[in-house]
mmCIF file of C-alpha atoms in Angstrom:
data_model
loop_
_atom_site.group_PDB
_atom_site.id
_atom_site.type_symbol
_atom_site.label_atom_id
_atom_site.label_comp_id
_atom_site.label_asym_id
_atom_site.label_seq_id
_atom_site.Cartn_x
_atom_site.Cartn_y
_atom_site.Cartn_z
ATOM 1 C CA MET A 1 0.000 0.000 0.000
ATOM 2 C CA LYS A 2 1.192 3.519 -0.782
ATOM 3 C CA LEU A 3 0.530 6.893 0.754
ATOM 4 C CA PRO A 4 -1.603 9.277 -1.301
ATOM 5 C CA VAL A 5 0.706 11.425 -3.457
ATOM 6 C CA LYS A 6 0.415 14.622 -1.426
ATOM 7 C CA TYR A 7 1.751 12.937 1.738
ATOM 8 C CA SER A 8 5.156 11.585 2.729
ATOM 9 C CA ILE A 9 6.570 9.730 5.725
ATOM 10 C CA ARG A 10 9.848 10.295 7.549
ATOM 11 C CA ASN A 11 11.492 9.555 10.871
ATOM 12 C CA ALA A 12 10.650 12.057 13.581
ATOM 13 C CA VAL A 13 13.329 14.120 15.316
ATOM 14 C CA ASN A 14 13.174 15.895 18.635
ATOM 15 C CA LYS A 15 12.537 19.266 16.989
ATOM 16 C CA ASP A 16 9.174 17.808 15.880
ATOM 17 C CA ILE A 17 8.068 17.246 19.480
ATOM 18 C CA PRO A 18 5.904 20.392 19.917
ATOM 19 C CA GLU A 19 3.982 19.657 16.704
ATOM 20 C CA ILE A 20 3.670 15.954 17.561
ATOM 21 C CA LYS A 21 2.348 16.727 21.038
ATOM 22 C CA LYS A 22 -0.167 19.193 19.627
ATOM 23 C CA LEU A 23 -1.489 16.549 17.213
ATOM 24 C CA VAL A 24 -1.517 13.623 19.677
ATOM 25 C CA PHE A 25 -2.961 15.580 22.603
ATOM 26 C CA GLY A 26 -5.575 17.163 20.341
ATOM 27 C CA ILE A 27 -6.755 13.756 19.141
ATOM 28 C CA LEU A 28 -6.840 12.387 22.680
ATOM 29 C CA THR A 29 -8.993 15.345 23.731
ATOM 30 C CA GLU A 30 -11.245 14.821 20.685
ATOM 31 C CA TYR A 31 -12.052 11.335 22.010
ATOM 32 C CA GLY A 32 -12.422 12.434 25.639
ATOM 33 C CA LEU A 33 -9.092 10.935 26.715
ATOM 34 C CA ALA A 34 -6.609 12.782 28.913
ATOM 35 C CA PRO A 35 -3.005 13.374 27.873
ATOM 36 C CA ASP A 36 -0.583 12.123 30.549
ATOM 37 C CA SER A 37 2.798 13.847 30.248
ATOM 38 C CA ALA A 38 3.978 12.355 33.555
ATOM 39 C CA SER A 39 3.688 8.720 32.474
ATOM 40 C CA THR A 40 1.890 7.377 29.368
ATOM 41 C CA ASP A 41 3.058 10.254 27.155
ATOM 42 C CA LYS A 42 6.493 10.799 28.741
ATOM 43 C CA ASP A 43 8.027 9.093 25.678
ATOM 44 C CA LEU A 44 7.138 12.223 23.696
ATOM 45 C CA ASP A 45 9.591 14.312 25.744
ATOM 46 C CA ASP A 46 12.596 12.741 23.987
ATOM 47 C CA ILE A 47 11.602 10.731 20.926
ATOM 48 C CA GLU A 48 15.171 10.066 19.857
ATOM 49 C CA LYS A 49 16.066 8.541 23.259
ATOM 50 C CA PHE A 50 12.855 6.580 23.899
ATOM 51 C CA TYR A 51 12.528 5.194 20.382
ATOM 52 C CA PHE A 52 15.619 5.329 18.163
ATOM 53 C CA GLU A 53 18.176 4.614 20.900
ATOM 54 C CA ASN A 54 16.078 1.634 22.031
ATOM 55 C CA ASN A 55 15.723 -0.344 18.744
ATOM 56 C CA GLY A 56 12.484 1.429 17.944
ATOM 57 C CA LEU A 57 11.003 3.844 15.491
ATOM 58 C CA PHE A 58 8.901 6.986 15.518
ATOM 59 C CA ALA A 59 7.646 8.237 12.174
ATOM 60 C CA VAL A 60 5.486 11.132 11.054
ATOM 61 C CA VAL A 61 3.367 11.620 7.967
ATOM 62 C CA ILE A 62 3.521 15.134 6.577
ATOM 63 C CA ASN A 63 1.334 16.881 4.039
ATOM 64 C CA GLU A 64 2.498 18.936 1.060
ATOM 65 C CA SER A 65 2.978 22.032 3.233
ATOM 66 C CA GLY A 66 5.138 20.151 5.752
ATOM 67 C CA LYS A 67 2.522 19.858 8.511
ATOM 68 C CA ILE A 68 2.572 16.656 10.576
ATOM 69 C CA ILE A 69 -0.797 14.931 10.102
ATOM 70 C CA ALA A 70 -0.066 11.471 11.545
ATOM 71 C CA THR A 71 2.316 9.627 13.862
ATOM 72 C CA THR A 72 3.324 6.068 14.637
ATOM 73 C CA GLY A 73 5.863 4.585 17.007
ATOM 74 C CA LEU A 74 7.450 1.221 17.760
ATOM 75 C CA TYR A 75 8.778 0.917 21.299
ATOM 76 C CA ARG A 76 10.999 -1.994 22.391
ATOM 77 C CA ILE A 77 9.473 -4.126 25.157
ATOM 78 C CA ASP A 78 12.003 -6.964 25.002
ATOM 79 C CA GLU A 79 14.191 -8.701 22.421
ATOM 80 C CA GLY A 80 11.256 -10.144 20.463
ATOM 81 C CA THR A 81 8.405 -7.769 21.301
ATOM 82 C CA CYS A 82 7.671 -4.164 20.475
ATOM 83 C CA GLU A 83 4.691 -1.990 21.300
ATOM 84 C CA LEU A 84 2.839 -0.016 18.650
ATOM 85 C CA ARG A 85 2.451 3.415 20.221
ATOM 86 C CA LYS A 86 1.123 6.810 19.303
ATOM 87 C CA MET A 87 -0.546 5.845 16.027
ATOM 88 C CA TYR A 88 -2.714 8.924 15.516
ATOM 89 C CA LEU A 89 -4.165 10.609 12.450
ATOM 90 C CA ASP A 90 -5.540 14.144 12.111
ATOM 91 C CA GLU A 91 -9.328 14.056 11.830
ATOM 92 C CA ASN A 92 -9.257 15.960 8.519
ATOM 93 C CA CYS A 93 -7.101 13.239 6.934
ATOM 94 C CA ARG A 94 -9.097 10.174 7.951
ATOM 95 C CA GLY A 95 -10.829 7.956 5.431
ATOM 96 C CA LYS A 96 -8.025 8.239 2.846
ATOM 97 C CA GLY A 97 -6.158 5.008 3.573
ATOM 98 C CA ILE A 98 -3.464 6.711 5.655
ATOM 99 C CA GLY A 99 -4.313 4.692 8.788
ATOM 100 C CA ARG A 100 -3.994 1.415 6.872
ATOM 101 C CA TYR A 101 -0.736 2.626 5.377
ATOM 102 C CA LEU A 102 0.608 3.571 8.827
ATOM 103 C CA LEU A 103 -0.251 0.174 10.260
ATOM 104 C CA GLU A 104 1.306 -1.702 7.328
ATOM 105 C CA TYR A 105 4.384 0.536 7.505
ATOM 106 C CA SER A 106 4.699 -0.065 11.254
ATOM 107 C CA LEU A 107 4.360 -3.836 10.934
ATOM 108 C CA GLU A 108 6.947 -3.944 8.157
ATOM 109 C CA LYS A 109 9.367 -1.852 10.246
ATOM 110 C CA ALA A 110 8.781 -4.138 13.256
ATOM 111 C CA LYS A 111 9.891 -7.089 11.112
ATOM 112 C CA GLU A 112 12.946 -5.139 9.890
ATOM 113 C CA LEU A 113 13.853 -4.434 13.524
ATOM 114 C CA CYS A 114 13.671 -8.224 14.153
ATOM 115 C CA TYR A 115 10.573 -8.252 16.343
ATOM 116 C CA ASN A 116 8.256 -11.260 16.159
ATOM 117 C CA LYS A 117 5.385 -9.845 18.217
ATOM 118 C CA VAL A 118 3.663 -6.453 18.314
ATOM 119 C CA VAL A 119 1.479 -5.438 21.240
ATOM 120 C CA LEU A 120 -0.659 -2.343 21.651
ATOM 121 C CA GLU A 121 -2.939 -0.753 24.196
ATOM 122 C CA THR A 122 -5.961 1.306 23.235
ATOM 123 C CA ALA A 123 -9.228 2.704 24.513
ATOM 124 C CA SER A 124 -12.661 1.377 23.557
ATOM 125 C CA VAL A 125 -13.709 4.814 22.254
ATOM 126 C CA LEU A 126 -11.176 4.460 19.422
ATOM 127 C CA LYS A 127 -13.527 2.176 17.500
ATOM 128 C CA GLU A 128 -12.063 2.863 14.063
ATOM 129 C CA ALA A 129 -8.560 1.997 15.218
ATOM 130 C CA ILE A 130 -9.719 -1.188 16.935
ATOM 131 C CA GLY A 131 -11.529 -2.254 13.765
ATOM 132 C CA LEU A 132 -8.341 -1.682 11.780
ATOM 133 C CA TYR A 133 -6.222 -3.687 14.227
ATOM 134 C CA GLU A 134 -8.672 -6.579 14.153
ATOM 135 C CA LYS A 135 -8.804 -6.505 10.342
ATOM 136 C CA TYR A 136 -5.025 -6.977 10.301
ATOM 137 C CA GLY A 137 -5.188 -9.971 12.632
ATOM 138 C CA PHE A 138 -4.537 -8.457 16.055
ATOM 139 C CA LYS A 139 -6.017 -10.572 18.866
ATOM 140 C CA GLU A 140 -7.224 -9.210 22.169
ATOM 141 C CA GLU A 141 -5.442 -10.300 25.324
ATOM 142 C CA THR A 142 -6.396 -9.745 28.934
ATOM 143 C CA GLU A 143 -2.981 -9.980 30.590
ATOM 144 C CA GLY A 144 -0.325 -7.282 30.720
ATOM 145 C CA HIS A 145 0.185 -3.637 31.569
ATOM 146 C CA LEU A 146 -2.482 -1.137 30.618
ATOM 147 C CA SER A 147 -1.873 2.600 30.722
ATOM 148 C CA SER A 148 -4.315 4.697 32.702
ATOM 149 C CA ARG A 149 -6.385 5.723 29.664
ATOM 150 C CA CYS A 150 -6.462 2.324 27.951
ATOM 151 C CA ASP A 151 -8.904 -0.487 28.624
ATOM 152 C CA ARG A 152 -7.978 -2.916 25.825
ATOM 153 C CA ARG A 153 -4.777 -4.703 24.836
ATOM 154 C CA PHE A 154 -4.019 -6.498 21.565
ATOM 155 C CA TYR A 155 -1.154 -8.499 20.083
ATOM 156 C CA LEU A 156 -0.056 -9.765 16.692
ATOM 157 C CA LYS A 157 2.558 -12.432 16.013
ATOM 158 C CA LEU A 158 4.637 -11.505 12.974
#
C-alpha cells in the first residue's frame, strides 16, 4: 500500500516534538481521553532517546505544506516484542487510507527491527482503530500492563 501522493513519511526528530504533542494531545482530547505527560506520554519528551536509541522507530506523515498529520511509534518491550504506540491521524485526513498505510508501515518496520510480536494498548472509544487492528489480525489479550487511559490490549505475532 502507498501513501496518497500529497503525503510523505519520515522519521521524527526531537525538533518535531511540539507539533507531535499538539497533534496527539488534540486527538486524545477529541475522544475524551486525557493526555498524561507524567507517564503514558512521557516518551514524547525525547523521541530520539525513547525510540531510536532503544531499537524502535517513531515516524510522522507530513502533508504537502510540511505539517505533521499522523504519527506512529514502535517501542521496544524486550528482544522479540515491540509496542505499537502513538498511532494517531488528524481528523481531517481520515478515510483516505493513511491509517492502513501507517499500520502496514509499522508492521513492516517491526519485522525489519527483528521483532516477532507487536502489542498495543488502546481505549474502547477508538472504535475505528480497533476495527483496523482486528482486520489486520490483532487478537485481544487480557494480561499485561495497561496505561491509565487504555482499557484494551491487543497483540499480533509476525
